[in-house]
Coordinates of N, CA, C and O in Angstrom, one line a residue:
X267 N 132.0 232.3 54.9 CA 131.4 231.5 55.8 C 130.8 232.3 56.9 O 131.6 232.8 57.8
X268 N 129.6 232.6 57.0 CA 128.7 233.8 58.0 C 127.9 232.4 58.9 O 127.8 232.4 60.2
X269 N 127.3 231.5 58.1 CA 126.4 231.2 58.6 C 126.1 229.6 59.2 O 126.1 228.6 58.5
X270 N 125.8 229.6 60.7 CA 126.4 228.4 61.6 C 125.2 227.9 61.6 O 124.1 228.4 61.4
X271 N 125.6 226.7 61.7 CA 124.3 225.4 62.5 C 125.0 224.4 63.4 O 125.8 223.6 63.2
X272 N 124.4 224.9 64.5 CA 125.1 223.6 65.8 C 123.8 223.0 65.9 O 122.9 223.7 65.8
X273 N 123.7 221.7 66.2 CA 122.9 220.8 66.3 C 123.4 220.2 67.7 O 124.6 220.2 68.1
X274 N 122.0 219.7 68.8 CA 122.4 219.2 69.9 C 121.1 218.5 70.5 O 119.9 218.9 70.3
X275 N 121.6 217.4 71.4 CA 120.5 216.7 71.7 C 120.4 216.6 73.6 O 119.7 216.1 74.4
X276 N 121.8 217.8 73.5 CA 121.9 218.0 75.3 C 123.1 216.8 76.1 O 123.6 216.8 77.3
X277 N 123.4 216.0 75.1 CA 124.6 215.4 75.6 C 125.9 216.0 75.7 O 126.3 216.6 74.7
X278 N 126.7 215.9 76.6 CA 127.7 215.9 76.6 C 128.5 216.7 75.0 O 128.5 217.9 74.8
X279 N 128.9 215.8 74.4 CA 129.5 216.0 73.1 C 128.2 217.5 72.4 O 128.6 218.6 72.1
X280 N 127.2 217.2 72.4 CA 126.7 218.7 71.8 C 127.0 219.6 72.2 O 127.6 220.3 71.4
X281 N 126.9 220.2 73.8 CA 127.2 221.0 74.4 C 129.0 221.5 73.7 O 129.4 222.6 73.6
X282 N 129.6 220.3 73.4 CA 131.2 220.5 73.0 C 131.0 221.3 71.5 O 131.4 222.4 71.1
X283 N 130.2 220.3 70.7 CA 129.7 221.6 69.1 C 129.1 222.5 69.6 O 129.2 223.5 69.0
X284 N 128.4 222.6 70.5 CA 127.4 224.5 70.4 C 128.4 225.4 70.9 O 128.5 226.4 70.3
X285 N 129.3 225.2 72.0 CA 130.4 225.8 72.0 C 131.5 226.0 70.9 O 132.0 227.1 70.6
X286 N 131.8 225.1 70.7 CA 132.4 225.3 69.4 C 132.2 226.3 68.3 O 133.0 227.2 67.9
X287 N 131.0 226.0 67.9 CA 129.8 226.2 66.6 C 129.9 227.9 67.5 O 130.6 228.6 66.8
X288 N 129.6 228.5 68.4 CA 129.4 229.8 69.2 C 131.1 230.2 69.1 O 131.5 231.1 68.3
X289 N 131.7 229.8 69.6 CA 133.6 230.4 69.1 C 133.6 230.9 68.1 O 134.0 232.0 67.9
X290 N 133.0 230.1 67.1 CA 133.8 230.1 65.7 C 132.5 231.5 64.5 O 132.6 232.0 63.5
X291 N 131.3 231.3 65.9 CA 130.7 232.2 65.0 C 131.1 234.1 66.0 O 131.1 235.3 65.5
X292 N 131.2 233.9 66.8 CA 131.9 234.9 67.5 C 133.3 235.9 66.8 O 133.6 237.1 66.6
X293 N 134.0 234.4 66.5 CA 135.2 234.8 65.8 C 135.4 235.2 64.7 O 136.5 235.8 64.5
X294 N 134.6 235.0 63.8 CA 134.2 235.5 62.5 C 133.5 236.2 62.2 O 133.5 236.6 61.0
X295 N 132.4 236.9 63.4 CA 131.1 237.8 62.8 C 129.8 237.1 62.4 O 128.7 237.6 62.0
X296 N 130.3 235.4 62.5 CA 128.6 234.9 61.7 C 127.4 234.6 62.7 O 127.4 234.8 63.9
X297 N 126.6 234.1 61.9 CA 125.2 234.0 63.0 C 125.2 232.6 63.1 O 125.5 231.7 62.4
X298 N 124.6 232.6 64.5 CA 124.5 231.1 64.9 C 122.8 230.4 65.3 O 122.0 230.7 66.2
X299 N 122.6 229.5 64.3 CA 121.3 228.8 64.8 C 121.8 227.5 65.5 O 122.7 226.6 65.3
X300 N 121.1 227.6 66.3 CA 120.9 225.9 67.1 C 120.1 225.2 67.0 O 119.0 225.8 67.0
X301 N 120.0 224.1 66.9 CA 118.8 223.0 66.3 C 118.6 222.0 67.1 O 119.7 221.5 67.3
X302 N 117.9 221.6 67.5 CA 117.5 220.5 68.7 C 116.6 219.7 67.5 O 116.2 220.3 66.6
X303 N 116.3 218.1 67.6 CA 115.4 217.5 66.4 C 115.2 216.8 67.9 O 116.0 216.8 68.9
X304 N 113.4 216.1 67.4 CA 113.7 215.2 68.3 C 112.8 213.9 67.6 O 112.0 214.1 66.6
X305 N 113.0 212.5 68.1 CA 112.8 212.0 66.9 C 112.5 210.5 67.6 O 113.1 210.3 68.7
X306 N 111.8 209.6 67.2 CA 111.4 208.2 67.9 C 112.3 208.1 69.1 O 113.4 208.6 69.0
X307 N 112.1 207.3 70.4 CA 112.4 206.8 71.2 C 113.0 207.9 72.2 O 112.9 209.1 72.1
X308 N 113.6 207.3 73.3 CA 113.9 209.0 74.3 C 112.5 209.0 75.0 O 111.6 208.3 75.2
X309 N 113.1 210.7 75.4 CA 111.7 211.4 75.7 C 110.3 210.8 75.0 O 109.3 210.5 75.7
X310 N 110.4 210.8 73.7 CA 109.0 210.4 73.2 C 108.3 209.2 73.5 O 107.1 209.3 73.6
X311 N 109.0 207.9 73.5 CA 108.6 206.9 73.7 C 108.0 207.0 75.8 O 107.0 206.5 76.3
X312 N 109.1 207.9 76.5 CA 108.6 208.0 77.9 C 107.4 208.5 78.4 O 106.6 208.1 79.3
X313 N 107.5 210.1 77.0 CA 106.0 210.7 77.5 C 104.6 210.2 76.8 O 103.5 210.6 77.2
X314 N 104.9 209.2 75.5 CA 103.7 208.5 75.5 C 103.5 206.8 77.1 O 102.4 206.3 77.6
X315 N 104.4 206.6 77.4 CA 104.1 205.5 78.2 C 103.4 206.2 79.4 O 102.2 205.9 79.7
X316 N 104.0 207.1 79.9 CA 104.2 207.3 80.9 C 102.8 208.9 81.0 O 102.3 209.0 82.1
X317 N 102.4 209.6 80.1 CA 101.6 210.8 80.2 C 101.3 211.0 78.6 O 101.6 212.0 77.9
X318 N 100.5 209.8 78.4 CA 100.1 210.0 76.9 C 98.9 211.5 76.3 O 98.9 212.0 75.2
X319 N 98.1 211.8 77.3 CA 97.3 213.2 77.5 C 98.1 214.2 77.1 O 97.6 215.2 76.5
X320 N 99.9 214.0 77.5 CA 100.4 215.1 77.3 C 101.6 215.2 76.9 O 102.6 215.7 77.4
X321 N 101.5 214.3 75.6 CA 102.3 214.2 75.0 C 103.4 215.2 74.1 O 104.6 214.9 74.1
X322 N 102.8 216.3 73.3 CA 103.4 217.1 72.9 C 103.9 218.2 73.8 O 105.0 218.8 73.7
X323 N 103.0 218.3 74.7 CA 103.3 219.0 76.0 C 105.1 219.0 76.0 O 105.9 219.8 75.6
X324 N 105.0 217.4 76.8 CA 106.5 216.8 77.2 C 107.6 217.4 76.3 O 108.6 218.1 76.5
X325 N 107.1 217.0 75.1 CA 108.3 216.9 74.4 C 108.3 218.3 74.0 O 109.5 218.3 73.8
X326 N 108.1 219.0 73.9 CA 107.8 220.5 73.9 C 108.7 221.0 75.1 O 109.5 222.0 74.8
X327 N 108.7 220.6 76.0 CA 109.9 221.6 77.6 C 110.7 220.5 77.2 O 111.9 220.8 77.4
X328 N 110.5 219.7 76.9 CA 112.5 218.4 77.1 C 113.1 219.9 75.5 O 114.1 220.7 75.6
X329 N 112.5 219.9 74.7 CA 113.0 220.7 73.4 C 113.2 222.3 74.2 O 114.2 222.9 74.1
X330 N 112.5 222.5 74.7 CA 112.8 223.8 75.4 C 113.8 224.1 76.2 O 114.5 225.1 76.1
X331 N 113.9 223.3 77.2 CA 114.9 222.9 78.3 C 116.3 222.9 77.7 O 117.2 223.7 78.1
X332 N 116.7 221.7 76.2 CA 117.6 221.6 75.8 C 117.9 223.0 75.3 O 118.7 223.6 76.0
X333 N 117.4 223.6 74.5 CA 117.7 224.8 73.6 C 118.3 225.6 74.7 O 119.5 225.8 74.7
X334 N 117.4 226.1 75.9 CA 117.6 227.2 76.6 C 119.6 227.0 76.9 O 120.6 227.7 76.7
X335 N 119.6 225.7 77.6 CA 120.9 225.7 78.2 C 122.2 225.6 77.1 O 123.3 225.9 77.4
X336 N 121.6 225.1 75.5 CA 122.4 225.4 74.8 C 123.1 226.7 74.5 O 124.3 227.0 74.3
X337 N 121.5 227.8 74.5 CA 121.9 228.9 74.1 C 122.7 229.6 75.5 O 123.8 230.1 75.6
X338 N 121.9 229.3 76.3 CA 123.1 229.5 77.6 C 124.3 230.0 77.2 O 124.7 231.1 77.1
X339 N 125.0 228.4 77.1 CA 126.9 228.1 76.9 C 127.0 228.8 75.4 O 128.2 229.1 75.0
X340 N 126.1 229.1 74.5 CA 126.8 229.8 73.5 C 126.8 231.0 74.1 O 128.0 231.5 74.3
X341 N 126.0 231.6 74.3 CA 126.2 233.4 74.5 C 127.8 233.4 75.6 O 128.7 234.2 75.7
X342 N 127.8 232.0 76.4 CA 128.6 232.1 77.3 C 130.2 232.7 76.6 O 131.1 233.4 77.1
X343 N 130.0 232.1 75.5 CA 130.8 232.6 74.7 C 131.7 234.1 74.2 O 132.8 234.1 73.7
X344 N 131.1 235.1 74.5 CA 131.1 236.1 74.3 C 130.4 236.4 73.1 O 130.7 237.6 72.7
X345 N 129.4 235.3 72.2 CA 128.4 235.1 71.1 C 127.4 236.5 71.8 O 126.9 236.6 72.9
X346 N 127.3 237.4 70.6 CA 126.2 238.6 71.0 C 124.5 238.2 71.1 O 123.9 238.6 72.1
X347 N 124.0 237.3 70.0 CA 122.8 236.6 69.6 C 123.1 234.8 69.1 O 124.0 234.3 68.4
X348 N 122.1 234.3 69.6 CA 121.7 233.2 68.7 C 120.4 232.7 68.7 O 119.5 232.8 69.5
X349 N 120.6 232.0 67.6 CA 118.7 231.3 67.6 C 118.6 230.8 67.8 O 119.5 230.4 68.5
X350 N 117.3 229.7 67.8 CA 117.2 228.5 68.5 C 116.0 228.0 67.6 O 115.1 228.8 67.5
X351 N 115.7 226.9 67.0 CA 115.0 226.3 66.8 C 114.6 224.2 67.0 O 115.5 223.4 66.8
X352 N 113.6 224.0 67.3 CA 113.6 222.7 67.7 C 112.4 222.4 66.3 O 111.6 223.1 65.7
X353 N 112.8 221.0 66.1 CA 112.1 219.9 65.0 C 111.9 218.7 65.4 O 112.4 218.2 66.3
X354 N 110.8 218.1 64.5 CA 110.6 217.0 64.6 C 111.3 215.9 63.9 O 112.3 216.4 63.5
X355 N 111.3 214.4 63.5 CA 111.7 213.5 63.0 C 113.3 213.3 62.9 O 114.1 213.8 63.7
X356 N 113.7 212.3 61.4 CA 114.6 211.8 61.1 C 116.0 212.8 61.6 O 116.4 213.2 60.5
X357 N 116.6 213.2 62.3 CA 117.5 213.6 62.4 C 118.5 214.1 61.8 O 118.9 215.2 62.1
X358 N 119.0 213.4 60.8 CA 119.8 213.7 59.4 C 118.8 214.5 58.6 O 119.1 215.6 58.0
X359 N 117.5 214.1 58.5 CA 116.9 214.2 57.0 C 116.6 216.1 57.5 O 116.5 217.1 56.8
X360 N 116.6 216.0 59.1 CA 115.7 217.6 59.5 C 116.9 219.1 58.7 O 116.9 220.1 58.0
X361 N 117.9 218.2 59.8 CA 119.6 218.9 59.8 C 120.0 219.2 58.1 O 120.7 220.1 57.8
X362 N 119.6 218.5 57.3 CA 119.8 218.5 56.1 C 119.0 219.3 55.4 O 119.6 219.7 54.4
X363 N 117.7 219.6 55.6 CA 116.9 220.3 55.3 C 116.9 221.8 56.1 O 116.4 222.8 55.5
X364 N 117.3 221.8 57.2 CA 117.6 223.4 57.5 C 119.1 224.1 57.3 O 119.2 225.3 57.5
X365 N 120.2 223.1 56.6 CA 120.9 223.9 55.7 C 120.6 224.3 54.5 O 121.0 225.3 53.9
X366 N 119.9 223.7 54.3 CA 119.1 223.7 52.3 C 118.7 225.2 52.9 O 119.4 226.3 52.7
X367 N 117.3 225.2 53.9 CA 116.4 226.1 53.9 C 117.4 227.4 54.5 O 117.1 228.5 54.1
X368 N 118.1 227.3 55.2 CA 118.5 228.5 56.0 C 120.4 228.9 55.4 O 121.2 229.6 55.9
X369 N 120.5 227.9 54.2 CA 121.9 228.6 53.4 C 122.9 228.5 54.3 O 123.7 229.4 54.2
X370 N 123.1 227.6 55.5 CA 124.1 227.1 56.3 C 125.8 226.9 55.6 O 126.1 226.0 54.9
X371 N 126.5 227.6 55.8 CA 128.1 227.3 55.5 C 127.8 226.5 56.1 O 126.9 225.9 55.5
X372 N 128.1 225.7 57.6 CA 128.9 225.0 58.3 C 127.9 224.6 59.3 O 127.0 225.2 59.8
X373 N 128.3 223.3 59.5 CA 127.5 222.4 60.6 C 128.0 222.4 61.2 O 129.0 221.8 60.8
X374 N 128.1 222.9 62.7 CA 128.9 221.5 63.8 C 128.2 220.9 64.7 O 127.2 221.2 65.4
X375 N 129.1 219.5 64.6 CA 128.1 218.6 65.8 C 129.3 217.8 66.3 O 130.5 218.0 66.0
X376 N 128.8 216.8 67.3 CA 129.3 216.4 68.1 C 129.4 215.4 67.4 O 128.7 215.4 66.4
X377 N 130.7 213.9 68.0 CA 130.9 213.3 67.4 C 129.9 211.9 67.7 O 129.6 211.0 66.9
X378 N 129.5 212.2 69.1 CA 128.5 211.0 69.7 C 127.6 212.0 70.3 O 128.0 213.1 70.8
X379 N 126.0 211.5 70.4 CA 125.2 211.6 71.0 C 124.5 210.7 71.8 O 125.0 209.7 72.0
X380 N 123.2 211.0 72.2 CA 122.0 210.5 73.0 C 121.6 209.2 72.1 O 120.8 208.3 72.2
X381 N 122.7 209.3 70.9 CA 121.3 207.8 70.0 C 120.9 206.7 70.9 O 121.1 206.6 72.1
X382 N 120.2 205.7 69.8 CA 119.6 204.8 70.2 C 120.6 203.6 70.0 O 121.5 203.8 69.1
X383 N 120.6 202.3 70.8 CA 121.5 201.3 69.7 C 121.2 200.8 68.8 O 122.2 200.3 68.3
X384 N 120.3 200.7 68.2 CA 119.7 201.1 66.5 C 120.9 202.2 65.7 O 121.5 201.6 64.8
X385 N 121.2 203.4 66.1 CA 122.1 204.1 65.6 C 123.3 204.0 65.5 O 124.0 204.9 65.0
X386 N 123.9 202.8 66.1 CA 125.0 202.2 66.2 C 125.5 201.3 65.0 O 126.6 201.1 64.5
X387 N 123.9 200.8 64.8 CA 123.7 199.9 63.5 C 123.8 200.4 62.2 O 124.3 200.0 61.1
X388 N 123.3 201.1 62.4 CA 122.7 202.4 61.2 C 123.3 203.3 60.7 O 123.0 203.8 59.6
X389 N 124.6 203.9 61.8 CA 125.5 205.0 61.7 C 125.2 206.4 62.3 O 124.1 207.1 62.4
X390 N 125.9 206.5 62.4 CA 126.0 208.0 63.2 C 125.2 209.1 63.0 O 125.0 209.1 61.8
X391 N 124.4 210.5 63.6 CA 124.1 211.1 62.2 C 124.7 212.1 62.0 O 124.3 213.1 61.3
X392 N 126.4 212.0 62.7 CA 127.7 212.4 62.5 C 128.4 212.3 61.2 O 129.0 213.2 60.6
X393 N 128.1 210.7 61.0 CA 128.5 209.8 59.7 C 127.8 210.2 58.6 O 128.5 210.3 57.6
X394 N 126.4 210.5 58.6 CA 125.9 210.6 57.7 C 126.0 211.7 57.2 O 126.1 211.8 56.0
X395 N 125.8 213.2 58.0 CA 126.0 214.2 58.0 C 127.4 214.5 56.9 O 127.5 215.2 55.9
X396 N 128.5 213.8 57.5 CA 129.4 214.3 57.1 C 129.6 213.7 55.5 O 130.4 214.1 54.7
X397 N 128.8 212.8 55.2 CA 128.6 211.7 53.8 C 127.7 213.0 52.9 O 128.2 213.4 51.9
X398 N 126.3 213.7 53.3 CA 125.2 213.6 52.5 C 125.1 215.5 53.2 O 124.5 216.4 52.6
X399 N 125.6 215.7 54.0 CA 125.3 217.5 54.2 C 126.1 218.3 52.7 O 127.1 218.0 52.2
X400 N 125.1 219.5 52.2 CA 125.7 220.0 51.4 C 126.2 220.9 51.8 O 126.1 221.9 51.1
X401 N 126.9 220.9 52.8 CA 128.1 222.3 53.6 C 129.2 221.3 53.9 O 129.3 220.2 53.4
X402 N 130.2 222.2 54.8 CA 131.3 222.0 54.9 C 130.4 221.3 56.6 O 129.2 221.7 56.9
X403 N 131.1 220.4 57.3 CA 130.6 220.2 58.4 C 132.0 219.6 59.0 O 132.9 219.0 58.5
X404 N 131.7 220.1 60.4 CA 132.1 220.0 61.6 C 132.6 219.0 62.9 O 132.4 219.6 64.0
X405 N 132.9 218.0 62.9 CA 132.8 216.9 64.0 C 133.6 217.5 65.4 O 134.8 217.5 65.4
X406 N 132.9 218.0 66.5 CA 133.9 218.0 67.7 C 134.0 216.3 68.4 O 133.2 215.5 68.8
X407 N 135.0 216.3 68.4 CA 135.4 215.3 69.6 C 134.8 215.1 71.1 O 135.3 214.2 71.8

């Protein structure tokens, strides 16, 4: 197990997996990617109402913004490097497809995030993650 995926949307509970997800790659020697997705409603729905001219813009520094402070609290870690990457859409479907693509042992995520109450309905993408990821995955509390 070398290779991490922490996933975060900047809440509370993420910040608890990228820490985590940064310990555990610290402590073992593995590498750590972080993943920001970002995906209907949120930021997106604000920066189309609100500054539709500059829309990708927006969501472009809220993705930026999040990453930087994640990577922050990982290195805070005593973590030497990590990566950072931000995506677009489905949440599960992205997270799922950058373990495929990037050969992820281990997910960690938080047990709750920023969702929508739609995602309450729908399930977690904690829940699903831990249903449909083809790694071993992670829930911090």
């Amino acid at each position: 197990m070398k290779r991490i995926l922490a996933t975060t949307d900047g809440s509370e509970g993420a910040d608890r997996a990228v820490t985590a997800a940064a310990a555990l790659a610290h402590a073992i020697g593995g590498e750590l990617l972080i993943l920001h997705v970002e995906g209907e409603g949120g930021v997106v729905s604000d920066a189309e109402r609100y500054a539709p001219d500059i829309v990708g813009e927006v969501i472009d520094a809220h993705a930026s913004r999040i990453l930087f402070e994640a990577r922050r609290k990982a290195l805070a870690t005593g973590l030497a490097e990590a990566r950072t990457n931000a995506a677009w859409g489905d949440a599960t479907e992205v997270i799922i497809g950058v373990i495929q693509r990037e050969k992820i042992d281990v997910v960690v995520v938080g047990r709750r995030g920023r969702g929508r109450l739609s995602g309450l309905l729908l399930g977690s993408v904690s829940q699903k993650l831990a249903s449909l990821a083809p790694c071993m995955v992670l829930i911090v509390p």
